[in-house]
Amino acid sequence: DAGVTQSPTHLIKTRGQHVTLRCSPISGHKSVSWYQQVLGQGPQFIFQYYEKEERGRGNFPDRFSARQFPNYSSELNVNALLLGDSALYLCASNMGWANTEAFFGQGTRLTVV
Amino acid sequence: AQTVTQSQPEMSVQEAETVTLSCTYDTSENNYYLFWYKQPPSRQMILVIRQEAYKQQNATENRFSVNFQKAAKSFSLKISDSQLGDTAMYFCAFMKQGGSEKLVFGKGTKLTVNP
């Protein structure tokens, strides 16, 4: 079975641009969460979606947005990129509401220049 | 708000020996879960072990075990018979029971297993 897949694996963008990151959860998983991991730090929670509804939001500016599609895949969008947005963006999926076993993808390495 | 602290930025151990990674956390919640995740150079976070706060018995998974001290808000990871493949970043994480499944991570401990 395929695990959590994220695309692209690497991305270089210029300040001020917009970026879309994609995540496909494990088949049967209905919940997707996004995390930002800056170099040398632990991941920080950005969003959680369950059944296409936002269930949680971390302390990130409105430049960050996300959505979940009917097939439970998800997109993370970041507008007006800043140098500080350079990070590894991780997607995690789990089976459903209040299920604690999260499975992570390999992440998208975003570099903003 | 919950916080997770890992006070050991780096540790090393000889192959086949035992090592303990430390983690403390701060929360006013009574019901929660604690986790240890491993992140090898491949970047993928892998769940090592999970502990439910309501369980007094410490969790074990093969060579991995935890020492959960709820009153002290301490959650250390012991790795026995260390293997070269255990070399990775290890993150301690907290999740409140109920609400969103938000994981709060520590800054991590870089573990190197030497041959």
Tab-separated table of C-alpha atoms in Angstrom, chain A residues 4 9-10 31 33 35 37 40-45 48 55-56 88 90 94 96-109, chain B residues 6 32-33 35 37 39 41-47 50 52 89 91-92 94-108:
chain	number	residue	atom	x	y	z
A	4	VAL	CA	1.456	9.387	2.440
A	9	THR	CA	9.806	16.865	-3.119
A	10	HIS	CA	11.841	20.025	-3.624
A	31	SER	CA	-7.750	13.339	8.206
A	33	SER	CA	-2.508	17.648	8.919
A	35	TYR	CA	3.404	20.896	9.658
A	37	GLN	CA	9.744	22.183	10.078
A	40	GLY	CA	17.110	22.558	13.403
A	41	GLN	CA	13.622	22.692	14.936
A	42	GLY	CA	10.758	20.325	15.543
A	43	PRO	CA	7.705	20.455	13.272
A	44	GLN	CA	5.084	23.113	13.995
A	45	PHE	CA	1.387	22.493	13.379
A	48	GLN	CA	-5.708	19.893	10.276
A	55	ARG	CA	-10.523	21.180	12.460
A	56	GLY	CA	-7.466	22.970	13.729
A	88	LEU	CA	10.391	21.308	5.193
A	90	LEU	CA	5.284	17.737	6.261
A	94	ASN	CA	-4.683	9.326	10.001
A	96	GLY	CA	-10.253	9.711	11.363
A	97	TRP	CA	-11.348	11.971	14.094
A	98	ALA	CA	-9.604	11.384	17.413
A	99	ASN	CA	-7.383	8.707	15.904
A	100	THR	CA	-3.911	9.386	17.171
A	101	GLU	CA	-1.702	7.296	14.925
A	102	ALA	CA	-0.418	9.746	12.323
A	103	PHE	CA	1.600	8.660	9.310
A	104	PHE	CA	3.911	11.226	7.748
A	105	GLY	CA	5.020	11.800	4.199
A	106	GLN	CA	8.602	12.575	3.249
A	107	GLY	CA	7.878	16.264	3.008
A	108	THR	CA	8.407	19.064	0.532
A	109	ARG	CA	11.603	21.062	0.933
B	6	GLN	CA	14.232	18.126	24.889
B	32	TYR	CA	-3.298	13.333	26.578
B	33	TYR	CA	-0.913	11.209	24.576
B	35	PHE	CA	4.943	10.099	21.409
B	37	TYR	CA	9.117	10.006	16.577
B	39	GLN	CA	13.346	11.240	11.646
B	41	PRO	CA	18.022	11.620	6.915
B	42	SER	CA	15.279	10.481	4.531
B	43	ARG	CA	13.132	13.105	6.371
B	44	GLN	CA	10.119	10.870	6.953
B	45	MET	CA	8.793	10.964	10.509
B	46	ILE	CA	8.313	7.454	11.869
B	47	LEU	CA	6.381	6.704	15.042
B	50	ARG	CA	3.158	5.977	22.040
B	52	GLU	CA	-1.545	7.179	26.837
B	89	MET	CA	16.748	12.799	14.960
B	91	PHE	CA	11.388	14.060	18.557
B	92	CYS	CA	9.196	13.922	21.623
B	94	PHE	CA	2.423	15.778	22.891
B	95	MET	CA	-1.195	15.519	21.771
B	96	LYS	CA	-4.162	16.659	23.816
B	97	GLN	CA	-7.014	14.157	23.914
B	98	GLY	CA	-10.055	15.472	22.064
B	99	GLY	CA	-10.077	18.517	19.809
B	100	SER	CA	-7.786	18.644	16.786
B	101	GLU	CA	-5.040	16.050	16.511
B	102	LYS	CA	-2.383	18.684	16.856
B	103	LEU	CA	1.047	17.325	17.727
B	104	VAL	CA	3.315	19.626	19.730
B	105	PHE	CA	6.939	18.680	19.134
B	106	GLY	CA	10.157	19.309	21.004
B	107	LYS	CA	13.257	20.569	19.201
B	108	GLY	CA	14.680	17.086	18.868
